[in-house]
PDB file of C-alpha atoms and ligand atoms in Angstrom:
ATOM      1  CA  MET A   1       0.000   0.000   0.000  1.00  0.00           C
ATOM      2  CA  SER A   2       1.342   3.471  -0.786  1.00  0.00           C
ATOM      3  CA  TYR A   3       0.474   6.508   1.278  1.00  0.00           C
ATOM      4  CA  GLU A   4       0.764  10.262   0.772  1.00  0.00           C
ATOM      5  CA  THR A   5       1.055  11.554   4.340  1.00  0.00           C
ATOM      6  CA  ILE A   6       2.825   8.688   6.092  1.00  0.00           C
ATOM      7  CA  THR A   7       5.535   6.154   5.309  1.00  0.00           C
ATOM      8  CA  VAL A   8       5.855   2.632   6.656  1.00  0.00           C
ATOM      9  CA  GLU A   9       9.242   0.940   6.695  1.00  0.00           C
ATOM     10  CA  LYS A  10       9.863  -2.607   7.863  1.00  0.00           C
ATOM     11  CA  ARG A  11      13.209  -3.154   9.597  1.00  0.00           C
ATOM     12  CA  GLY A  12      13.281  -6.846  10.489  1.00  0.00           C
ATOM     13  CA  LYS A  13      10.629  -7.413  13.143  1.00  0.00           C
ATOM     14  CA  VAL A  14      10.121  -3.693  13.743  1.00  0.00           C
ATOM     15  CA  ALA A  15       7.920  -1.427  11.600  1.00  0.00           C
ATOM     16  CA  VAL A  16       8.572   2.328  11.604  1.00  0.00           C
ATOM     17  CA  LEU A  17       5.565   4.484  10.755  1.00  0.00           C
ATOM     18  CA  THR A  18       6.571   8.093  10.025  1.00  0.00           C
ATOM     19  CA  ILE A  19       4.116  10.983   9.786  1.00  0.00           C
ATOM     20  CA  ASN A  20       5.481  12.646   6.683  1.00  0.00           C
ATOM     21  CA  ARG A  21       4.344  16.280   6.476  1.00  0.00           C
ATOM     22  CA  PRO A  22       7.506  18.042   7.718  1.00  0.00           C
ATOM     23  CA  ASP A  23       6.543  21.362   6.051  1.00  0.00           C
ATOM     24  CA  LYS A  24       3.427  21.387   8.296  1.00  0.00           C
ATOM     25  CA  LEU A  25       5.321  20.035  11.309  1.00  0.00           C
ATOM     26  CA  ASN A  26       3.541  16.707  10.752  1.00  0.00           C
ATOM     27  CA  ALA A  27       0.163  18.110  11.784  1.00  0.00           C
ATOM     28  CA  LEU A  28      -2.535  15.455  11.939  1.00  0.00           C
ATOM     29  CA  SER A  29      -4.818  16.076   8.952  1.00  0.00           C
ATOM     30  CA  SER A  30      -7.849  13.874   8.361  1.00  0.00           C
ATOM     31  CA  GLN A  31      -5.791  12.131   5.665  1.00  0.00           C
ATOM     32  CA  VAL A  32      -3.071  11.293   8.218  1.00  0.00           C
ATOM     33  CA  HIS A  33      -5.731   9.835  10.512  1.00  0.00           C
ATOM     34  CA  ALA A  34      -7.242   7.754   7.681  1.00  0.00           C
ATOM     35  CA  GLU A  35      -3.890   6.514   6.361  1.00  0.00           C
ATOM     36  CA  GLY A  36      -2.670   5.786   9.879  1.00  0.00           C
ATOM     37  CA  VAL A  37      -5.717   3.631  10.600  1.00  0.00           C
ATOM     38  CA  THR A  38      -5.258   1.732   7.296  1.00  0.00           C
ATOM     39  CA  ALA A  39      -1.543   1.165   7.960  1.00  0.00           C
ATOM     40  CA  LEU A  40      -2.242  -0.141  11.457  1.00  0.00           C
ATOM     41  CA  ASP A  41      -4.901  -2.502  10.084  1.00  0.00           C
ATOM     42  CA  GLU A  42      -2.263  -3.942   7.726  1.00  0.00           C
ATOM     43  CA  LEU A  43       0.461  -4.194  10.364  1.00  0.00           C
ATOM     44  CA  ARG A  44      -1.968  -5.746  12.843  1.00  0.00           C
ATOM     45  CA  SER A  45      -2.188  -8.932  10.777  1.00  0.00           C
ATOM     46  CA  ASP A  46       1.431  -8.939   9.531  1.00  0.00           C
ATOM     47  CA  GLY A  47       3.012 -11.815  11.466  1.00  0.00           C
ATOM     48  CA  SER A  48       6.550 -10.676  10.569  1.00  0.00           C
ATOM     49  CA  ILE A  49       6.094  -7.435  12.547  1.00  0.00           C
ATOM     50  CA  ARG A  50       6.275  -7.599  16.331  1.00  0.00           C
ATOM     51  CA  VAL A  51       6.826  -3.976  17.415  1.00  0.00           C
ATOM     52  CA  LEU A  52       5.757  -0.642  15.926  1.00  0.00           C
ATOM     53  CA  VAL A  53       7.654   2.650  16.233  1.00  0.00           C
ATOM     54  CA  ILE A  54       5.837   5.892  15.381  1.00  0.00           C
ATOM     55  CA  THR A  55       7.744   9.088  14.638  1.00  0.00           C
ATOM     56  CA  GLY A  56       7.591  12.356  12.678  1.00  0.00           C
ATOM     57  CA  ALA A  57       9.612  13.332   9.607  1.00  0.00           C
ATOM     58  CA  GLY A  58      12.284  16.028   9.903  1.00  0.00           C
ATOM     59  CA  GLU A  59      14.235  17.389  12.831  1.00  0.00           C
ATOM     60  CA  LYS A  60      11.767  19.937  14.155  1.00  0.00           C
ATOM     61  CA  ALA A  61       8.608  18.093  15.085  1.00  0.00           C
ATOM     62  CA  PHE A  62       7.157  14.796  16.130  1.00  0.00           C
ATOM     63  CA  ILE A  63       3.605  16.111  15.544  1.00  0.00           C
ATOM     64  CA  ALA A  64       2.522  19.758  16.102  1.00  0.00           C
ATOM     65  CA  GLY A  65      -1.056  18.747  16.811  1.00  0.00           C
ATOM     66  CA  ALA A  66      -4.262  18.482  14.847  1.00  0.00           C
ATOM     67  CA  ASP A  67      -4.193  20.256  11.482  1.00  0.00           C
ATOM     68  CA  ILE A  68      -5.657  23.598  12.564  1.00  0.00           C
ATOM     69  CA  SER A  69      -6.371  24.577   8.951  1.00  0.00           C
ATOM     70  CA  GLU A  70      -9.005  21.815   8.798  1.00  0.00           C
ATOM     71  CA  PHE A  71     -10.869  23.006  11.896  1.00  0.00           C
ATOM     72  CA  GLU A  72     -12.711  25.681   9.920  1.00  0.00           C
ATOM     73  CA  GLY A  73     -14.494  23.186   7.678  1.00  0.00           C
ATOM     74  CA  GLN A  74     -15.409  20.732  10.407  1.00  0.00           C
ATOM     75  CA  THR A  75     -18.843  20.255  11.888  1.00  0.00           C
ATOM     76  CA  PRO A  76     -19.225  18.824  15.382  1.00  0.00           C
ATOM     77  CA  VAL A  77     -20.189  15.502  13.804  1.00  0.00           C
ATOM     78  CA  THR A  78     -17.268  15.197  11.355  1.00  0.00           C
ATOM     79  CA  GLN A  79     -14.801  16.304  14.041  1.00  0.00           C
ATOM     80  CA  ARG A  80     -16.218  13.765  16.476  1.00  0.00           C
ATOM     81  CA  ASN A  81     -15.904  10.979  13.899  1.00  0.00           C
ATOM     82  CA  THR A  82     -12.246  11.814  13.173  1.00  0.00           C
ATOM     83  CA  PHE A  83     -11.331  11.693  16.835  1.00  0.00           C
ATOM     84  CA  HIS A  84     -13.450   8.767  17.986  1.00  0.00           C
ATOM     85  CA  GLU A  85     -14.113   5.092  17.250  1.00  0.00           C
ATOM     86  CA  ARG A  86     -11.935   4.446  14.169  1.00  0.00           C
ATOM     87  CA  SER A  87      -9.472   7.200  15.066  1.00  0.00           C
ATOM     88  CA  PHE A  88      -5.710   6.898  14.731  1.00  0.00           C
ATOM     89  CA  PHE A  89      -5.498   7.316  18.536  1.00  0.00           C
ATOM     90  CA  ASN A  90      -7.790   4.373  19.252  1.00  0.00           C
ATOM     91  CA  SER A  91      -6.159   2.182  16.577  1.00  0.00           C
ATOM     92  CA  ILE A  92      -2.857   2.682  18.390  1.00  0.00           C
ATOM     93  CA  ASP A  93      -4.423   2.103  21.800  1.00  0.00           C
ATOM     94  CA  THR A  94      -5.923  -1.237  20.714  1.00  0.00           C
ATOM     95  CA  PHE A  95      -3.010  -2.321  18.486  1.00  0.00           C
ATOM     96  CA  PRO A  96      -2.122  -5.848  19.622  1.00  0.00           C
ATOM     97  CA  LYS A  97       1.659  -5.278  19.529  1.00  0.00           C
ATOM     98  CA  PRO A  98       3.817  -2.858  21.529  1.00  0.00           C
ATOM     99  CA  VAL A  99       3.941   0.668  20.085  1.00  0.00           C
ATOM    100  CA  ILE A 100       6.792   3.089  20.846  1.00  0.00           C
ATOM    101  CA  ALA A 101       6.544   6.830  20.164  1.00  0.00           C
ATOM    102  CA  MET A 102       9.918   8.239  19.040  1.00  0.00           C
ATOM    103  CA  VAL A 103       9.426  11.921  19.876  1.00  0.00           C
ATOM    104  CA  ASN A 104      11.890  14.040  17.907  1.00  0.00           C
ATOM    105  CA  GLY A 105      10.757  17.634  18.499  1.00  0.00           C
ATOM    106  CA  PHE A 106       7.444  19.451  19.050  1.00  0.00           C
ATOM    107  CA  CYS A 107       4.896  17.063  20.530  1.00  0.00           C
ATOM    108  CA  LEU A 108       1.805  19.218  20.835  1.00  0.00           C
ATOM    109  CA  GLY A 109      -1.932  18.782  21.186  1.00  0.00           C
ATOM    110  CA  GLY A 110      -3.017  15.766  19.137  1.00  0.00           C
ATOM    111  CA  GLY A 111       0.679  14.880  18.844  1.00  0.00           C
ATOM    112  CA  ASN A 112       1.003  14.505  22.588  1.00  0.00           C
ATOM    113  CA  GLU A 113      -2.309  12.645  22.634  1.00  0.00           C
ATOM    114  CA  LEU A 114      -1.019  10.286  19.956  1.00  0.00           C
ATOM    115  CA  ALA A 115       2.253   9.753  21.876  1.00  0.00           C
ATOM    116  CA  MET A 116       0.238   8.980  25.004  1.00  0.00           C
ATOM    117  CA  ALA A 117      -1.859   6.406  23.118  1.00  0.00           C
ATOM    118  CA  CYS A 118       1.444   4.566  22.486  1.00  0.00           C
ATOM    119  CA  ASP A 119       2.837   2.162  25.076  1.00  0.00           C
ATOM    120  CA  LEU A 120       6.272   3.751  25.529  1.00  0.00           C
ATOM    121  CA  ARG A 121       7.676   7.195  24.748  1.00  0.00           C
ATOM    122  CA  MET A 122      11.319   7.912  23.889  1.00  0.00           C
ATOM    123  CA  ALA A 123      12.226  11.575  23.412  1.00  0.00           C
ATOM    124  CA  SER A 124      15.105  13.686  22.138  1.00  0.00           C
ATOM    125  CA  GLU A 125      16.535  16.439  24.336  1.00  0.00           C
ATOM    126  CA  ASN A 126      14.945  19.043  22.048  1.00  0.00           C
ATOM    127  CA  ALA A 127      11.416  17.589  22.393  1.00  0.00           C
ATOM    128  CA  ARG A 128       8.731  19.951  23.719  1.00  0.00           C
ATOM    129  CA  PHE A 129       5.336  18.883  25.005  1.00  0.00           C
ATOM    130  CA  SER A 130       2.050  20.698  25.474  1.00  0.00           C
ATOM    131  CA  GLN A 131      -1.717  20.546  25.229  1.00  0.00           C
ATOM    132  CA  PRO A 132      -2.231  23.996  23.647  1.00  0.00           C
ATOM    133  CA  GLU A 133      -5.897  23.533  22.662  1.00  0.00           C
ATOM    134  CA  ILE A 134      -6.990  26.064  25.306  1.00  0.00           C
ATOM    135  CA  ASN A 135      -5.177  28.787  23.315  1.00  0.00           C
ATOM    136  CA  LEU A 136      -7.503  28.076  20.366  1.00  0.00           C
ATOM    137  CA  GLY A 137     -10.607  28.330  22.511  1.00  0.00           C
ATOM    138  CA  ILE A 138     -11.144  24.576  22.482  1.00  0.00           C
ATOM    139  CA  MET A 139     -10.081  21.619  24.611  1.00  0.00           C
ATOM    140  CA  CYS A 140      -8.378  18.237  24.168  1.00  0.00           C
ATOM    141  CA  GLY A 141     -10.380  15.739  22.102  1.00  0.00           C
ATOM    142  CA  GLY A 142      -7.937  12.903  21.419  1.00  0.00           C
ATOM    143  CA  GLY A 143      -7.547  11.594  24.949  1.00  0.00           C
ATOM    144  CA  GLY A 144      -5.540  14.439  26.540  1.00  0.00           C
ATOM    145  CA  THR A 145      -7.771  14.987  29.551  1.00  0.00           C
ATOM    146  CA  GLN A 146      -7.925  11.242  30.209  1.00  0.00           C
ATOM    147  CA  ARG A 147      -4.490   9.802  29.428  1.00  0.00           C
ATOM    148  CA  LEU A 148      -2.405  12.751  30.683  1.00  0.00           C
ATOM    149  CA  PRO A 149      -3.610  12.630  34.324  1.00  0.00           C
ATOM    150  CA  ARG A 150      -3.148   8.853  34.325  1.00  0.00           C
ATOM    151  CA  LEU A 151       0.493   9.300  33.258  1.00  0.00           C
ATOM    152  CA  VAL A 152       1.547  12.404  35.181  1.00  0.00           C
ATOM    153  CA  GLY A 153      -1.093  12.896  37.919  1.00  0.00           C
ATOM    154  CA  GLU A 154      -4.076  15.242  38.080  1.00  0.00           C
ATOM    155  CA  GLY A 155      -2.285  18.406  39.265  1.00  0.00           C
ATOM    156  CA  ARG A 156       0.387  18.378  36.545  1.00  0.00           C
ATOM    157  CA  ALA A 157      -2.154  17.417  33.863  1.00  0.00           C
ATOM    158  CA  MET A 158      -4.498  20.169  35.005  1.00  0.00           C
ATOM    159  CA  GLU A 159      -1.723  22.766  34.755  1.00  0.00           C
ATOM    160  CA  MET A 160      -0.760  21.669  31.225  1.00  0.00           C
ATOM    161  CA  VAL A 161      -4.388  21.554  30.025  1.00  0.00           C
ATOM    162  CA  LEU A 162      -5.440  24.872  31.608  1.00  0.00           C
ATOM    163  CA  THR A 163      -2.347  26.897  30.636  1.00  0.00           C
ATOM    164  CA  GLY A 164      -1.381  25.293  27.307  1.00  0.00           C
ATOM    165  CA  ASP A 165       2.255  25.895  28.352  1.00  0.00           C
ATOM    166  CA  MET A 166       5.062  23.802  26.872  1.00  0.00           C
ATOM    167  CA  ILE A 167       7.301  21.648  29.034  1.00  0.00           C
ATOM    168  CA  ASP A 168      10.790  20.540  28.012  1.00  0.00           C
ATOM    169  CA  ALA A 169      12.020  16.969  27.664  1.00  0.00           C
ATOM    170  CA  ALA A 170      13.720  16.879  31.086  1.00  0.00           C
ATOM    171  CA  THR A 171      10.473  17.979  32.760  1.00  0.00           C
ATOM    172  CA  ALA A 172       8.481  15.428  30.725  1.00  0.00           C
ATOM    173  CA  GLU A 173      10.853  12.712  31.924  1.00  0.00           C
ATOM    174  CA  ARG A 174      10.563  13.897  35.543  1.00  0.00           C
ATOM    175  CA  PHE A 175       6.741  13.886  35.211  1.00  0.00           C
ATOM    176  CA  GLY A 176       6.771  10.334  33.796  1.00  0.00           C
ATOM    177  CA  LEU A 177       5.305  11.528  30.498  1.00  0.00           C
ATOM    178  CA  VAL A 178       8.277  10.005  28.650  1.00  0.00           C
ATOM    179  CA  ASN A 179      10.264   6.902  29.531  1.00  0.00           C
ATOM    180  CA  HIS A 180      13.708   8.100  28.408  1.00  0.00           C
ATOM    181  CA  VAL A 181      15.383  11.186  26.925  1.00  0.00           C
ATOM    182  CA  TYR A 182      18.429  11.030  24.630  1.00  0.00           C
ATOM    183  CA  PRO A 183      20.529  13.503  22.637  1.00  0.00           C
ATOM    184  CA  SER A 184      18.929  13.923  19.189  1.00  0.00           C
ATOM    185  CA  ASP A 185      21.657  11.998  17.394  1.00  0.00           C
ATOM    186  CA  GLN A 186      21.156   8.967  19.656  1.00  0.00           C
ATOM    187  CA  LEU A 187      17.341   8.859  19.753  1.00  0.00           C
ATOM    188  CA  GLU A 188      16.802   6.603  16.757  1.00  0.00           C
ATOM    189  CA  ALA A 189      19.519   4.090  17.713  1.00  0.00           C
ATOM    190  CA  GLU A 190      18.271   3.889  21.314  1.00  0.00           C
ATOM    191  CA  THR A 191      14.638   3.538  20.213  1.00  0.00           C
ATOM    192  CA  MET A 192      15.506   0.770  17.751  1.00  0.00           C
ATOM    193  CA  LYS A 193      17.576  -0.986  20.422  1.00  0.00           C
ATOM    194  CA  LEU A 194      14.548  -1.006  22.737  1.00  0.00           C
ATOM    195  CA  ALA A 195      12.171  -2.046  19.921  1.00  0.00           C
ATOM    196  CA  GLU A 196      14.440  -4.914  18.872  1.00  0.00           C
ATOM    197  CA  LYS A 197      14.801  -6.106  22.463  1.00  0.00           C
ATOM    198  CA  ILE A 198      10.994  -6.247  22.869  1.00  0.00           C
ATOM    199  CA  ALA A 199      10.592  -7.832  19.402  1.00  0.00           C
ATOM    200  CA  GLU A 200      12.524 -10.906  20.635  1.00  0.00           C
ATOM    201  CA  LYS A 201       9.950 -11.614  23.366  1.00  0.00           C
ATOM    202  CA  ALA A 202       6.947 -13.934  22.974  1.00  0.00           C
ATOM    203  CA  PRO A 203       4.314 -12.075  20.890  1.00  0.00           C
ATOM    204  CA  ILE A 204       1.219 -13.479  22.593  1.00  0.00           C
ATOM    205  CA  ALA A 205       2.636 -12.784  26.057  1.00  0.00           C
ATOM    206  CA  LEU A 206       3.478  -9.235  24.893  1.00  0.00           C
ATOM    207  CA  GLN A 207      -0.077  -8.687  23.635  1.00  0.00           C
ATOM    208  CA  LEU A 208      -1.663  -9.998  26.836  1.00  0.00           C
ATOM    209  CA  SER A 209       0.777  -8.076  29.049  1.00  0.00           C
ATOM    210  CA  LYS A 210      -0.064  -4.855  27.193  1.00  0.00           C
ATOM    211  CA  GLU A 211      -3.772  -5.539  27.609  1.00  0.00           C
ATOM    212  CA  ALA A 212      -3.341  -6.223  31.328  1.00  0.00           C
ATOM    213  CA  VAL A 213      -1.274  -3.103  32.041  1.00  0.00           C
ATOM    214  CA  LYS A 214      -3.726  -0.900  30.113  1.00  0.00           C
ATOM    215  CA  PHE A 215      -6.604  -2.438  32.042  1.00  0.00           C
ATOM    216  CA  ALA A 216      -5.013  -1.278  35.326  1.00  0.00           C
ATOM    217  CA  SER A 217      -6.094   2.319  34.798  1.00  0.00           C
ATOM    218  CA  ARG A 218      -9.524   1.283  33.512  1.00  0.00           C
ATOM    219  CA  SER A 219     -10.696  -0.924  36.375  1.00  0.00           C
ATOM    220  CA  ASN A 220     -10.523  -1.410  40.095  1.00  0.00           C
ATOM    221  CA  LEU A 221      -7.864  -3.610  41.721  1.00  0.00           C
ATOM    222  CA  ASP A 222     -10.046  -6.710  42.153  1.00  0.00           C
ATOM    223  CA  GLU A 223     -11.230  -6.675  38.523  1.00  0.00           C
ATOM    224  CA  GLY A 224      -7.678  -6.018  37.364  1.00  0.00           C
ATOM    225  CA  LEU A 225      -6.218  -8.891  39.364  1.00  0.00           C
ATOM    226  CA  ARG A 226      -8.913 -11.246  38.007  1.00  0.00           C
ATOM    227  CA  ARG A 227      -8.229 -10.101  34.429  1.00  0.00           C
ATOM    228  CA  GLU A 228      -4.486 -10.564  34.946  1.00  0.00           C
ATOM    229  CA  VAL A 229      -4.745 -14.131  36.182  1.00  0.00           C
ATOM    230  CA  ASP A 230      -7.068 -15.043  33.277  1.00  0.00           C
ATOM    231  CA  LEU A 231      -4.592 -13.635  30.756  1.00  0.00           C
ATOM    232  CA  PHE A 232      -1.695 -15.315  32.609  1.00  0.00           C
ATOM    233  CA  ALA A 233      -3.568 -18.642  32.296  1.00  0.00           C
ATOM    234  CA  ILE A 234      -3.975 -18.138  28.529  1.00  0.00           C
ATOM    235  CA  CYS A 235      -0.165 -17.964  28.226  1.00  0.00           C
ATOM    236  CA  PHE A 236      -0.104 -21.574  29.425  1.00  0.00           C
ATOM    237  CA  SER A 237      -1.878 -22.633  26.196  1.00  0.00           C
ATOM    238  CA  THR A 238       0.925 -21.321  23.953  1.00  0.00           C
ATOM    239  CA  GLU A 239       3.863 -23.024  22.252  1.00  0.00           C
ATOM    240  CA  ASP A 240       5.933 -20.024  23.288  1.00  0.00           C
ATOM    241  CA  LYS A 241       5.382 -20.859  26.974  1.00  0.00           C
ATOM    242  CA  LYS A 242       6.765 -24.385  26.330  1.00  0.00           C
ATOM    243  CA  GLU A 243       9.687 -22.883  24.403  1.00  0.00           C
ATOM    244  CA  GLY A 244      10.431 -20.274  27.078  1.00  0.00           C
ATOM    245  CA  VAL A 245      10.416 -22.772  29.938  1.00  0.00           C
ATOM    246  CA  SER A 246      12.414 -25.414  27.983  1.00  0.00           C
ATOM    247  CA  ALA A 247      14.994 -22.845  26.907  1.00  0.00           C
ATOM    248  CA  PHE A 248      15.487 -21.734  30.523  1.00  0.00           C
ATOM    249  CA  LEU A 249      15.900 -25.318  31.739  1.00  0.00           C
ATOM    250  CA  GLU A 250      18.253 -26.164  28.838  1.00  0.00           C
ATOM    251  CA  LYS A 251      20.246 -22.949  29.446  1.00  0.00           C
ATOM    252  CA  ARG A 252      19.743 -21.612  25.895  1.00  0.00           C
ATOM    253  CA  LYS A 253      18.138 -18.553  24.315  1.00  0.00           C
ATOM    254  CA  PRO A 254      14.430 -19.043  23.532  1.00  0.00           C
ATOM    255  CA  GLU A 255      13.101 -18.650  20.013  1.00  0.00           C
ATOM    256  CA  PHE A 256       9.538 -17.419  20.186  1.00  0.00           C
ATOM    257  CA  LYS A 257       7.237 -17.964  17.232  1.00  0.00           C
ATOM    258  CA  GLY A 258       4.047 -16.223  18.292  1.00  0.00           C
ATOM    259  CA  SER A 259       2.017 -19.403  18.622  1.00  0.00           C
TER     260      SER A 259
HETATM  261  N1  COA B   1      -1.811  22.653  12.016  1.00  0.00           N
HETATM  262  C1  COA B   1      -1.589  23.104  10.782  1.00  0.00           C
HETATM  263  N2  COA B   1      -0.422  23.661  10.388  1.00  0.00           N
HETATM  264  C2  COA B   1       0.549  23.747  11.302  1.00  0.00           C
HETATM  265  C3  COA B   1       0.387  23.292  12.627  1.00  0.00           C
HETATM  266  C4  COA B   1      -0.857  22.730  12.971  1.00  0.00           C
HETATM  267  N3  COA B   1      -1.099  22.240  14.194  1.00  0.00           N
HETATM  268  N4  COA B   1       1.532  23.528  13.316  1.00  0.00           N
HETATM  269  C5  COA B   1       2.376  24.099  12.438  1.00  0.00           C
HETATM  270  N5  COA B   1       1.796  24.235  11.226  1.00  0.00           N
HETATM  271  C6  COA B   1       2.368  24.808  10.001  1.00  0.00           C
HETATM  272  C7  COA B   1       2.458  26.316  10.064  1.00  0.00           C
HETATM  273  O1  COA B   1       1.216  26.901   9.709  1.00  0.00           O
HETATM  274  C8  COA B   1       3.540  26.578   9.051  1.00  0.00           C
HETATM  275  O2  COA B   1       2.974  26.437   7.759  1.00  0.00           O
HETATM  276  P1  COA B   1       3.330  27.538   6.593  1.00  0.00           P
HETATM  277  O3  COA B   1       4.829  27.440   6.423  1.00  0.00           O
HETATM  278  O4  COA B   1       2.560  27.071   5.409  1.00  0.00           O
HETATM  279  O5  COA B   1       2.899  28.866   7.131  1.00  0.00           O
HETATM  280  C9  COA B   1       4.482  25.405   9.247  1.00  0.00           C
HETATM  281  O6  COA B   1       3.707  24.382   9.869  1.00  0.00           O
HETATM  282  C10 COA B   1       5.665  25.722  10.147  1.00  0.00           C
HETATM  283  O7  COA B   1       5.174  26.195  11.378  1.00  0.00           O
HETATM  284  P2  COA B   1       5.596  27.636  11.993  1.00  0.00           P
HETATM  285  O8  COA B   1       4.490  28.084  12.898  1.00  0.00           O
HETATM  286  O9  COA B   1       6.015  28.568  10.905  1.00  0.00           O
HETATM  287  O10 COA B   1       6.863  27.212  12.842  1.00  0.00           O
HETATM  288  P3  COA B   1       7.437  27.959  14.147  1.00  0.00           P
HETATM  289  O11 COA B   1       8.781  27.354  14.393  1.00  0.00           O
HETATM  290  O12 COA B   1       7.341  29.426  14.006  1.00  0.00           O
HETATM  291  O13 COA B   1       6.435  27.532  15.347  1.00  0.00           O
HETATM  292  C11 COA B   1       5.079  26.001  16.617  1.00  0.00           C
HETATM  293  C12 COA B   1       6.324  26.177  15.725  1.00  0.00           C
HETATM  294  C13 COA B   1       4.919  24.507  16.860  1.00  0.00           C
HETATM  295  C14 COA B   1       5.286  26.716  17.940  1.00  0.00           C
HETATM  296  C15 COA B   1       3.842  26.580  15.879  1.00  0.00           C
HETATM  297  O14 COA B   1       3.804  26.033  14.566  1.00  0.00           O
HETATM  298  C16 COA B   1       2.522  26.263  16.545  1.00  0.00           C
HETATM  299  O15 COA B   1       2.169  26.854  17.546  1.00  0.00           O
HETATM  300  N6  COA B   1       1.762  25.317  15.954  1.00  0.00           N
HETATM  301  C17 COA B   1       0.425  24.977  16.426  1.00  0.00           C
HETATM  302  C18 COA B   1       0.476  24.101  17.645  1.00  0.00           C
HETATM  303  C19 COA B   1      -0.924  23.830  18.175  1.00  0.00           C
HETATM  304  O16 COA B   1      -1.633  24.704  18.648  1.00  0.00           O
HETATM  305  N7  COA B   1      -1.317  22.552  18.073  1.00  0.00           N
HETATM  306  C20 COA B   1      -2.572  22.075  18.655  1.00  0.00           C
HETATM  307  C21 COA B   1      -3.679  22.086  17.692  1.00  0.00           C
HETATM  308  S1  COA B   1      -5.199  21.643  18.494  1.00  0.00           S
END
């Protein structure tokens, strides 16, 4: 499949999806949303791909938010449809393989919401984060008011959402908004190192682990513990569980097949 606003590159077991509108700081147009959803549908069923990395083209921005130029033509209904149900955000959230955001510059509005829909966030030292919607007289619509407080706590999220102020990468790391920060010239190598490490793990156990961790902020402790033990039990039906246990006992490296 060829796309106009994104590129998808397969590097062994890792796919790299790049938002490719550097002249518009990779703003999320409705075409980016649509192509992103299509690409994720394809990668979802591609057994050769075990981890997805999402990044933005160019040195300046990861994603500078929703494409503001499209706001004028939107009705409440069309805007709601872009941001809900079959949205790029939700496709990432429910993607059955680990997704890493590689944040290489401005990470604003819908960009920060998209990064937060990913499972892990790696950032360059020049990355900047904000939810600036309030400055446009609107509010977050891609998960900002829900995912941000879960990652950084209510007080910090409230300050970002109510002021629209940018925070730098060191602050984002201190808040827990990003997992790691690296100098710009090391970001890609470090992100790929992490992606390749995860790509060697058992795919079904990765999928179920992701589901369980995400469920933690969507349930109470008792429901979460019940869900975890059910998913843990499913692992015992897999070939990869046999392989993992045998490899440990035989003192060799396991080779997981995703079955
Ligand atoms: N939507 C549409 N276009 C955008 C955009 C967005 N969210 N963010 C940047 N662009 C475009 C600019 O309009 C400009 O296009 P042009 O060259 O055709 O005029 C181009 O990207 C470069 O941006 P520019 O503003 O010239 O760069 P800058 O270095 O002066 O400022 C930012 C960078 C990120 C501070 C500034 O672009 C900005 O504030 N963007 C909007 C961020 C935002 O509010 N996002 C949330 C939307 S809900």
